[in-house]
Coordinates of C-alpha atoms in Angstrom, one line a residue:
Chain A
M1 CA 2.5 -37.3 3.7
F2 CA 4.2 -35.3 0.8
A3 CA 3.7 -31.6 1.5
E4 CA 0.7 -32.4 3.6
R5 CA 2.0 -30.6 6.6
A6 CA 2.9 -27.6 4.4
A7 CA -0.6 -27.5 3.0
E8 CA -1.9 -27.7 6.6
L9 CA 0.2 -24.6 7.5
V10 CA -1.5 -22.7 4.8
R11 CA -5.0 -24.0 5.5
G12 CA -4.6 -23.1 9.2
L13 CA -3.7 -19.5 8.3
H14 CA -6.5 -19.3 5.8
R15 CA -9.0 -20.4 8.4
A16 CA -8.1 -17.5 10.7
A17 CA -10.9 -15.1 10.0
D18 CA -10.6 -11.6 8.6
G19 CA -6.8 -10.9 8.6
H20 CA -6.5 -12.0 12.3
L21 CA -3.0 -13.1 13.1
P22 CA -2.8 -16.5 14.9
A23 CA 0.3 -17.6 16.8
F24 CA 3.4 -18.4 14.7
H25 CA 3.5 -22.1 14.0
D26 CA 7.1 -22.8 14.8
D27 CA 6.7 -26.5 15.0
G28 CA 4.8 -26.7 11.7
L29 CA 7.5 -24.8 9.9
R30 CA 10.3 -26.9 11.4
Q31 CA 8.6 -30.1 10.4
V32 CA 8.2 -28.9 6.8
L33 CA 11.9 -27.9 6.6
E34 CA 12.8 -31.3 8.0
E35 CA 10.7 -33.1 5.4
M36 CA 12.4 -31.0 2.7
K37 CA 15.8 -32.1 4.0
A38 CA 14.8 -35.7 4.0
L39 CA 13.3 -35.6 0.5
Y40 CA 16.5 -33.8 -0.8
E41 CA 18.8 -36.4 0.8
Q42 CA 16.7 -39.3 -0.7
N43 CA 16.9 -37.6 -4.1
Q44 CA 20.7 -37.1 -3.8
A45 CA 21.1 -40.8 -3.1
D46 CA 18.8 -41.8 -6.0
V47 CA 20.4 -39.4 -8.4
N48 CA 23.7 -41.1 -7.8
E49 CA 22.1 -44.5 -8.4
A50 CA 20.4 -43.3 -11.5
K51 CA 23.7 -42.0 -12.9
S52 CA 25.0 -45.5 -12.7
G53 CA 22.2 -47.0 -14.7
R54 CA 19.0 -47.2 -12.7
S55 CA 16.8 -45.1 -14.9
D56 CA 13.6 -46.5 -13.2
L57 CA 14.3 -44.1 -10.3
I58 CA 13.9 -41.0 -12.4
R59 CA 10.1 -40.9 -11.9
T60 CA 10.5 -41.0 -8.1
I61 CA 13.2 -38.3 -8.3
K62 CA 10.9 -36.1 -10.2
F63 CA 8.0 -36.7 -7.8
R64 CA 10.2 -35.8 -4.8
H65 CA 11.3 -32.7 -6.6
C66 CA 7.7 -31.7 -7.1
S67 CA 7.0 -32.2 -3.4
L68 CA 10.0 -30.0 -2.6
L69 CA 8.7 -27.3 -4.8
R70 CA 5.3 -27.5 -3.3
N71 CA 6.7 -27.4 0.2
R72 CA 8.6 -24.3 -0.6
R73 CA 5.6 -22.7 -2.2
C74 CA 3.4 -23.4 0.8
V75 CA 6.1 -22.1 3.2
V76 CA 6.7 -18.9 1.3
A77 CA 2.9 -18.3 1.0
Y78 CA 2.4 -18.9 4.7
L79 CA 5.2 -16.5 5.7
Y80 CA 4.4 -13.8 3.2
D81 CA 0.7 -13.8 4.1
R82 CA 1.6 -13.4 7.8
L83 CA 3.8 -10.4 6.8
L84 CA 0.8 -8.8 5.0
R85 CA -1.4 -9.3 8.1
I86 CA 1.4 -7.8 10.3
R87 CA 1.7 -4.9 8.0
A88 CA -2.0 -4.2 8.4
L89 CA -1.5 -4.1 12.2
R90 CA 0.7 -1.0 11.9
W91 CA -2.1 0.8 10.1
E92 CA -4.8 -0.5 12.4
Y93 CA -3.2 -0.2 15.8
G94 CA -0.3 2.3 15.4
S95 CA 3.4 1.8 16.4
V96 CA 2.7 0.0 19.6
L97 CA 0.9 -3.3 19.2
P98 CA -1.3 -4.8 21.9
N99 CA 0.4 -7.5 23.9
D100 CA -1.6 -10.5 22.8
L101 CA -0.8 -9.7 19.2
R102 CA 2.9 -9.3 20.0
F103 CA 3.1 -12.7 21.4
H104 CA 1.7 -14.2 18.2
M105 CA 4.7 -12.9 16.3
S106 CA 8.0 -14.6 16.0
A107 CA 11.2 -12.7 16.7
E108 CA 12.0 -12.3 13.0
E109 CA 8.5 -11.1 12.3
T110 CA 8.9 -8.5 15.1
E111 CA 12.2 -7.4 13.4
W112 CA 10.4 -7.1 10.1
F113 CA 7.7 -5.1 11.7
N114 CA 10.2 -2.7 13.3
Q115 CA 12.0 -2.2 10.0
Y116 CA 8.7 -1.6 8.3
K117 CA 7.7 1.0 10.9
K118 CA 11.0 2.7 10.5
S119 CA 10.7 2.9 6.7
L120 CA 7.2 4.2 6.9
A121 CA 8.1 6.8 9.4
T122 CA 11.0 8.0 7.3
Y123 CA 8.8 8.2 4.3
M124 CA 6.0 10.1 6.1
R125 CA 8.5 12.6 7.5
S126 CA 9.9 13.3 4.1
L127 CA 6.5 14.6 2.8
G128 CA 7.3 18.2 3.6
G129 CA 6.5 20.7 6.2
E130 CA 8.0 20.4 9.7
E131 CA 7.0 16.9 10.6
G132 CA 5.8 15.5 7.3
L133 CA 2.4 14.1 7.0
D134 CA 1.0 11.3 9.2
L135 CA -0.7 9.1 6.7
T136 CA -2.2 6.8 9.4
Q137 CA -4.5 9.7 10.3
D138 CA -7.4 11.0 8.2
M139 CA -8.4 7.5 7.2
K140 CA -12.0 8.5 6.6
P141 CA -13.5 11.6 4.8
P142 CA -14.2 14.2 7.5
K143 CA -17.9 14.6 8.1
S144 CA -17.9 17.2 10.8
L145 CA -15.4 19.2 12.7
Y146 CA -16.3 18.2 16.2
I147 CA -17.6 14.8 17.4
E148 CA -19.1 13.5 20.6
V149 CA -16.9 10.9 22.2
R150 CA -17.2 8.8 25.3
C151 CA -14.1 7.8 27.3
L152 CA -13.7 4.0 27.7
K153 CA -10.8 4.0 30.0
D154 CA -8.9 6.5 32.2
H155 CA -6.4 8.2 30.0
G156 CA -5.4 11.3 32.1
E157 CA -5.1 14.8 30.8
F158 CA -5.5 15.7 27.1
E159 CA -4.6 19.0 25.6
I160 CA -6.5 20.5 22.7
D161 CA -5.4 23.2 20.3
D162 CA -6.5 26.3 22.1
G163 CA -4.6 25.3 25.2
T164 CA -7.4 24.0 27.4
T165 CA -6.9 20.5 28.9
I166 CA -9.5 17.9 29.3
L167 CA -9.5 15.1 31.8
L168 CA -10.3 11.8 30.1
K169 CA -11.9 9.8 32.9
K170 CA -13.7 6.6 32.2
N171 CA -17.3 7.1 31.1
S172 CA -17.0 10.9 30.7
Q173 CA -18.3 12.4 27.5
H174 CA -16.8 15.2 25.6
F175 CA -17.3 17.2 22.4
L176 CA -13.9 17.3 20.9
P177 CA -12.2 18.2 17.5
R178 CA -12.3 15.2 15.3
W179 CA -8.7 15.2 14.2
K180 CA -7.5 15.1 17.8
C181 CA -9.5 12.0 18.6
E182 CA -8.8 9.7 15.6
Q183 CA -5.8 8.1 17.1
L184 CA -7.4 7.6 20.5
I185 CA -10.5 6.1 18.9
R186 CA -8.5 3.6 17.0
Q187 CA -6.6 2.6 20.2
G188 CA -9.9 2.0 22.0
V189 CA -9.5 4.8 24.5
L190 CA -12.4 6.9 23.2
E191 CA -15.6 5.8 21.5
H192 CA -17.4 7.9 18.9
V193 CA -21.0 8.4 20.1
L194 CA -23.5 8.4 17.3
S195 CA -26.7 9.9 18.7
Chain B
M1 CA -5.4 32.9 0.6
A2 CA -3.0 35.2 -1.3
E3 CA -1.0 34.2 -4.3
G4 CA -1.1 30.7 -5.7
P5 CA 1.8 28.2 -5.3
E6 CA 4.1 27.8 -8.3
L7 CA 3.9 24.6 -10.2
R8 CA 6.8 24.1 -12.5
E9 CA 6.2 22.0 -15.6
R10 CA 9.0 20.5 -17.7
D11 CA 8.7 21.4 -21.4
S12 CA 9.3 18.8 -24.1
D13 CA 12.7 20.3 -24.8
G14 CA 13.7 19.9 -21.2
S15 CA 13.5 23.6 -20.1
S16 CA 11.5 24.5 -17.1
E17 CA 8.3 26.5 -17.6
E18 CA 6.6 28.1 -14.7
L19 CA 3.0 27.6 -14.5
V20 CA 1.3 29.4 -11.7
L21 CA -1.9 27.6 -10.5
T22 CA -4.5 29.2 -8.3
P23 CA -5.2 27.3 -5.1
A24 CA -8.5 26.1 -6.6
Q25 CA -6.8 24.7 -9.7
L26 CA -4.2 23.0 -7.5
I27 CA -6.8 21.3 -5.4
R28 CA -8.6 20.3 -8.7
S29 CA -5.3 18.7 -9.9
L30 CA -4.9 16.9 -6.6
E31 CA -8.5 15.5 -6.9
Q32 CA -7.9 14.4 -10.4
A33 CA -4.6 12.7 -9.5
W34 CA -6.4 11.1 -6.5
L35 CA -9.2 9.6 -8.5
N36 CA -6.9 8.4 -11.3
E37 CA -4.7 6.6 -8.7
K38 CA -7.7 5.1 -6.9
F39 CA -9.2 3.5 -10.0
A40 CA -6.1 2.6 -12.0
P41 CA -4.9 -1.0 -11.4
E42 CA -1.3 0.0 -11.7
L43 CA 0.9 2.6 -10.0
L44 CA 0.7 5.9 -12.0
E45 CA 3.4 8.5 -12.6
S46 CA 4.5 10.3 -9.4
K47 CA 3.0 13.8 -9.0
S48 CA 5.5 15.1 -6.5
E49 CA 5.0 18.7 -7.5
I50 CA 1.3 18.6 -6.7
V51 CA 2.1 16.9 -3.3
E52 CA 4.7 19.6 -2.4
C53 CA 2.4 22.5 -3.4
V54 CA -0.5 21.1 -1.5
M55 CA 1.6 20.6 1.6
E56 CA 2.8 24.2 1.3
Q57 CA -0.8 25.3 0.8
L58 CA -1.9 23.5 3.9
D59 CA 0.9 25.0 6.0
H60 CA -0.1 28.4 4.6
M61 CA -3.8 27.9 5.6
E62 CA -2.8 26.6 9.1
S63 CA -0.7 29.6 9.9
N64 CA -3.5 31.9 8.7
L65 CA -5.9 30.2 11.0
K66 CA -3.6 30.6 14.0
R67 CA -3.6 34.3 13.5
A68 CA -7.4 34.5 13.0
K69 CA -9.8 35.7 15.7
H70 CA -10.9 33.0 18.0
G71 CA -14.6 32.1 17.6
D72 CA -14.8 33.6 14.1
L73 CA -17.2 31.6 12.0
K74 CA -14.8 31.7 9.1
V75 CA -12.3 29.7 11.2
S76 CA -14.6 26.7 11.3
I77 CA -15.1 26.7 7.6
H78 CA -11.5 27.1 6.8
R79 CA -10.6 24.4 9.2
M80 CA -13.1 22.1 7.6
E81 CA -11.5 22.8 4.2
I82 CA -8.0 22.0 5.6
E83 CA -9.4 18.7 6.9
R84 CA -10.9 17.8 3.6
I85 CA -7.8 18.7 1.6
R86 CA -5.6 16.7 4.0
Y87 CA -7.9 13.7 3.7
V88 CA -7.6 13.7 -0.1
L89 CA -3.8 14.1 0.0
S90 CA -3.4 11.4 2.6
S91 CA -5.8 9.1 0.7
Y92 CA -3.8 9.7 -2.5
L93 CA -0.5 8.9 -0.9
R94 CA -1.8 5.9 1.0
C95 CA -3.3 4.5 -2.3
R96 CA 0.2 4.7 -3.8
L97 CA 1.9 3.1 -0.9
V98 CA -0.6 0.2 -1.0
K99 CA 0.2 -0.4 -4.7
I100 CA 4.0 0.0 -4.1
E101 CA 3.8 -2.7 -1.4
K102 CA 1.6 -5.0 -3.4
F103 CA 3.6 -4.9 -6.6
F104 CA 7.1 -4.1 -5.3
P105 CA 9.2 -6.4 -7.4
H106 CA 7.5 -5.3 -10.7
I107 CA 7.7 -1.6 -9.8
L108 CA 11.3 -1.8 -8.8
E109 CA 12.1 -3.7 -12.0
K110 CA 10.3 -1.0 -14.1
E111 CA 12.2 1.7 -12.4
K112 CA 15.5 -0.1 -13.0
S113 CA 14.8 -0.4 -16.7
R114 CA 13.6 3.2 -17.0
V115 CA 15.2 5.3 -19.7
E116 CA 16.9 8.6 -18.8
G117 CA 14.4 11.4 -19.3
E118 CA 11.3 9.2 -19.0
P119 CA 9.2 10.3 -16.0
S120 CA 9.4 8.1 -12.9
I121 CA 6.4 6.4 -11.4
L122 CA 8.1 6.7 -8.0
S123 CA 9.2 9.8 -6.1
P124 CA 12.7 9.6 -4.7
E125 CA 11.2 9.0 -1.2
E126 CA 8.8 6.3 -2.5
F127 CA 11.8 4.7 -4.3
A128 CA 13.7 4.5 -1.1
F129 CA 10.7 3.1 0.7
A130 CA 10.1 0.4 -2.0
K131 CA 13.8 -0.7 -1.9
E132 CA 13.7 -0.9 1.9
Y133 CA 10.5 -2.9 1.8
M134 CA 12.0 -5.4 -0.7
A135 CA 15.2 -5.8 1.2
N136 CA 13.3 -6.2 4.5
T137 CA 11.0 -8.9 3.0
E138 CA 13.8 -10.8 1.2
T139 CA 16.0 -10.8 4.3
Y140 CA 13.1 -12.1 6.4
L141 CA 12.2 -15.0 3.9
K142 CA 15.9 -15.9 3.6
N143 CA 16.6 -16.1 7.3
V144 CA 13.4 -17.8 8.4
A145 CA 13.0 -20.4 5.7
L146 CA 15.1 -20.2 2.5
K147 CA 18.5 -20.7 4.1
H148 CA 17.3 -23.8 5.8
M149 CA 16.2 -25.4 2.6
P150 CA 18.1 -27.6 0.2
P151 CA 20.8 -25.6 -1.7
N152 CA 19.1 -25.8 -5.1
L153 CA 15.9 -24.3 -3.7
Q154 CA 17.3 -21.3 -1.8
K155 CA 16.7 -18.7 -4.5
V156 CA 13.2 -17.5 -5.1
D157 CA 12.3 -15.1 -8.0
L158 CA 10.0 -12.5 -6.5
L159 CA 9.1 -11.3 -9.9
R160 CA 7.4 -14.6 -10.6
L161 CA 6.0 -15.2 -7.2
V162 CA 4.3 -11.8 -6.6
P163 CA 1.3 -11.2 -8.9
K164 CA 1.4 -8.4 -11.4
P165 CA -1.3 -5.7 -11.6
N166 CA -4.2 -6.7 -13.8
L167 CA -4.1 -4.3 -16.7
D168 CA -7.1 -5.9 -18.3
S169 CA -9.4 -4.8 -15.6
F170 CA -12.2 -2.5 -16.7
V171 CA -12.4 1.1 -15.6
F172 CA -14.9 4.0 -15.9
L173 CA -13.6 7.1 -17.5
R174 CA -14.7 10.6 -18.7
V175 CA -13.2 12.0 -21.8
Q176 CA -11.4 15.4 -21.3
E177 CA -9.9 15.7 -24.8
R178 CA -11.4 14.2 -27.9
Q179 CA -9.5 11.2 -29.1
E180 CA -9.8 9.5 -32.5
N181 CA -9.1 5.9 -33.6
I182 CA -8.6 4.2 -30.3
L183 CA -7.9 0.6 -31.0
V184 CA -10.1 -1.5 -28.7
E185 CA -9.7 -4.9 -30.3
P186 CA -7.0 -5.6 -32.8
E187 CA -7.7 -7.4 -36.1
T188 CA -7.6 -11.1 -35.9
D189 CA -8.6 -14.0 -38.2
E190 CA -12.1 -14.0 -36.7
Q191 CA -12.9 -10.3 -36.4
R192 CA -12.2 -6.9 -38.0
E193 CA -10.4 -4.4 -35.9
Y194 CA -12.6 -2.6 -33.4
V195 CA -11.8 1.1 -33.4
I196 CA -13.7 3.9 -31.6
D197 CA -13.5 7.7 -31.3
L198 CA -13.8 9.2 -27.8
E199 CA -16.0 12.3 -27.8
E200 CA -15.2 15.1 -25.3
G201 CA -17.4 14.8 -22.2
S202 CA -18.5 11.2 -23.0
Q203 CA -18.2 8.4 -20.4
H204 CA -17.1 4.9 -21.0
L205 CA -16.4 1.6 -19.4
I206 CA -13.3 0.2 -21.0
R207 CA -10.3 -2.1 -20.5
Y208 CA -7.5 -0.1 -18.7
K209 CA -4.8 -1.4 -20.9
T210 CA -6.4 0.2 -24.0
I211 CA -6.5 3.7 -22.5
A212 CA -3.5 3.7 -20.1
P213 CA -1.5 6.3 -22.1
L214 CA -4.5 8.6 -22.2
V215 CA -4.7 8.6 -18.4
A216 CA -1.0 9.5 -18.2
S217 CA -1.5 12.4 -20.6
G218 CA -4.6 13.7 -19.0
A219 CA -6.8 13.1 -22.0
V220 CA -9.2 11.0 -20.0
Q221 CA -10.1 11.1 -16.3
L222 CA -10.9 7.9 -14.4
I223 CA -14.1 8.0 -12.4

């Protein structure tokens, strides 16, 4: 009853495996905030009573205050942990998130994500040179210059450095420069073939 | 690769001293900064000059490659080198960003109480990023939850909520410059003080807090 729903919010998120982002629990949050309001109002009433002599209420007041603090702690933990998972999505998927993930985010979370993207882009651009340095590339140490990739879906034409264009048709295989493929591999368009 | 980029170092009396590093030395500095940053539990001093020079170096190498003969074997080797340097630089900067995001209230607090003349742990751009990250997160928490809570609970102290880096964690290091009388354990009622000398070239596993200043000065290298 006391802070039970708040703890359930946190547990539910903890159960979601491996940084996966479940849908935002609107209802759960609302219920916790309502409970906090109720607890606070009960305490307000009791504090007034206690001031006019009823000191036996002090223990209940303290207990409700502890519940309020626990509720707040759970709520902030839930929200903050979700932000960390959303942050990881920018690094995993890039600027544009897959639809099913977008639906799991609340409007405010989407706003946070957009702000984060902007901040990150500004920072990366400032790193010098013409366009800065895209830190979301080169995530692994380079092992070889060219890699064998298989195309998983139709992606149309793709231009590589010396001007030639490659047609990325589903199931076609190509031997391409590694640095050009990184983004497409992460997006699931290409697959690195390890022979 | 022609002349090396210039790395300016500030002298102790504030005047600027030009130190010209060869490209090889520059990359060596980058690798050292990278390893230190990877293994240190806290955010280390910003090395903007190294970052700038490496970016210049990469640009230089890229434009050389564009002019080279197509199909020349050297092109592949140089391209590989560019890739590897870019990986180290990206990894270094990413590592810093991760720490900035993880410890943002403490880092911003440290920067706020920094004395004039003391080197900053954040580059100006990282500082802007950290401030934006903090503002973004604070605004989000306030709008979604805190402003709907009872009035006496609406303020949260992020300095207390967000964990601090664990400076007691153990790190591996190699000694670059001999150090004497490093205090490992202070004297207490139960034990005498435990003091060691660090011989050049030796390797140790030691608590980070004990040797943090030596990492900053370059006397030891984290491995």
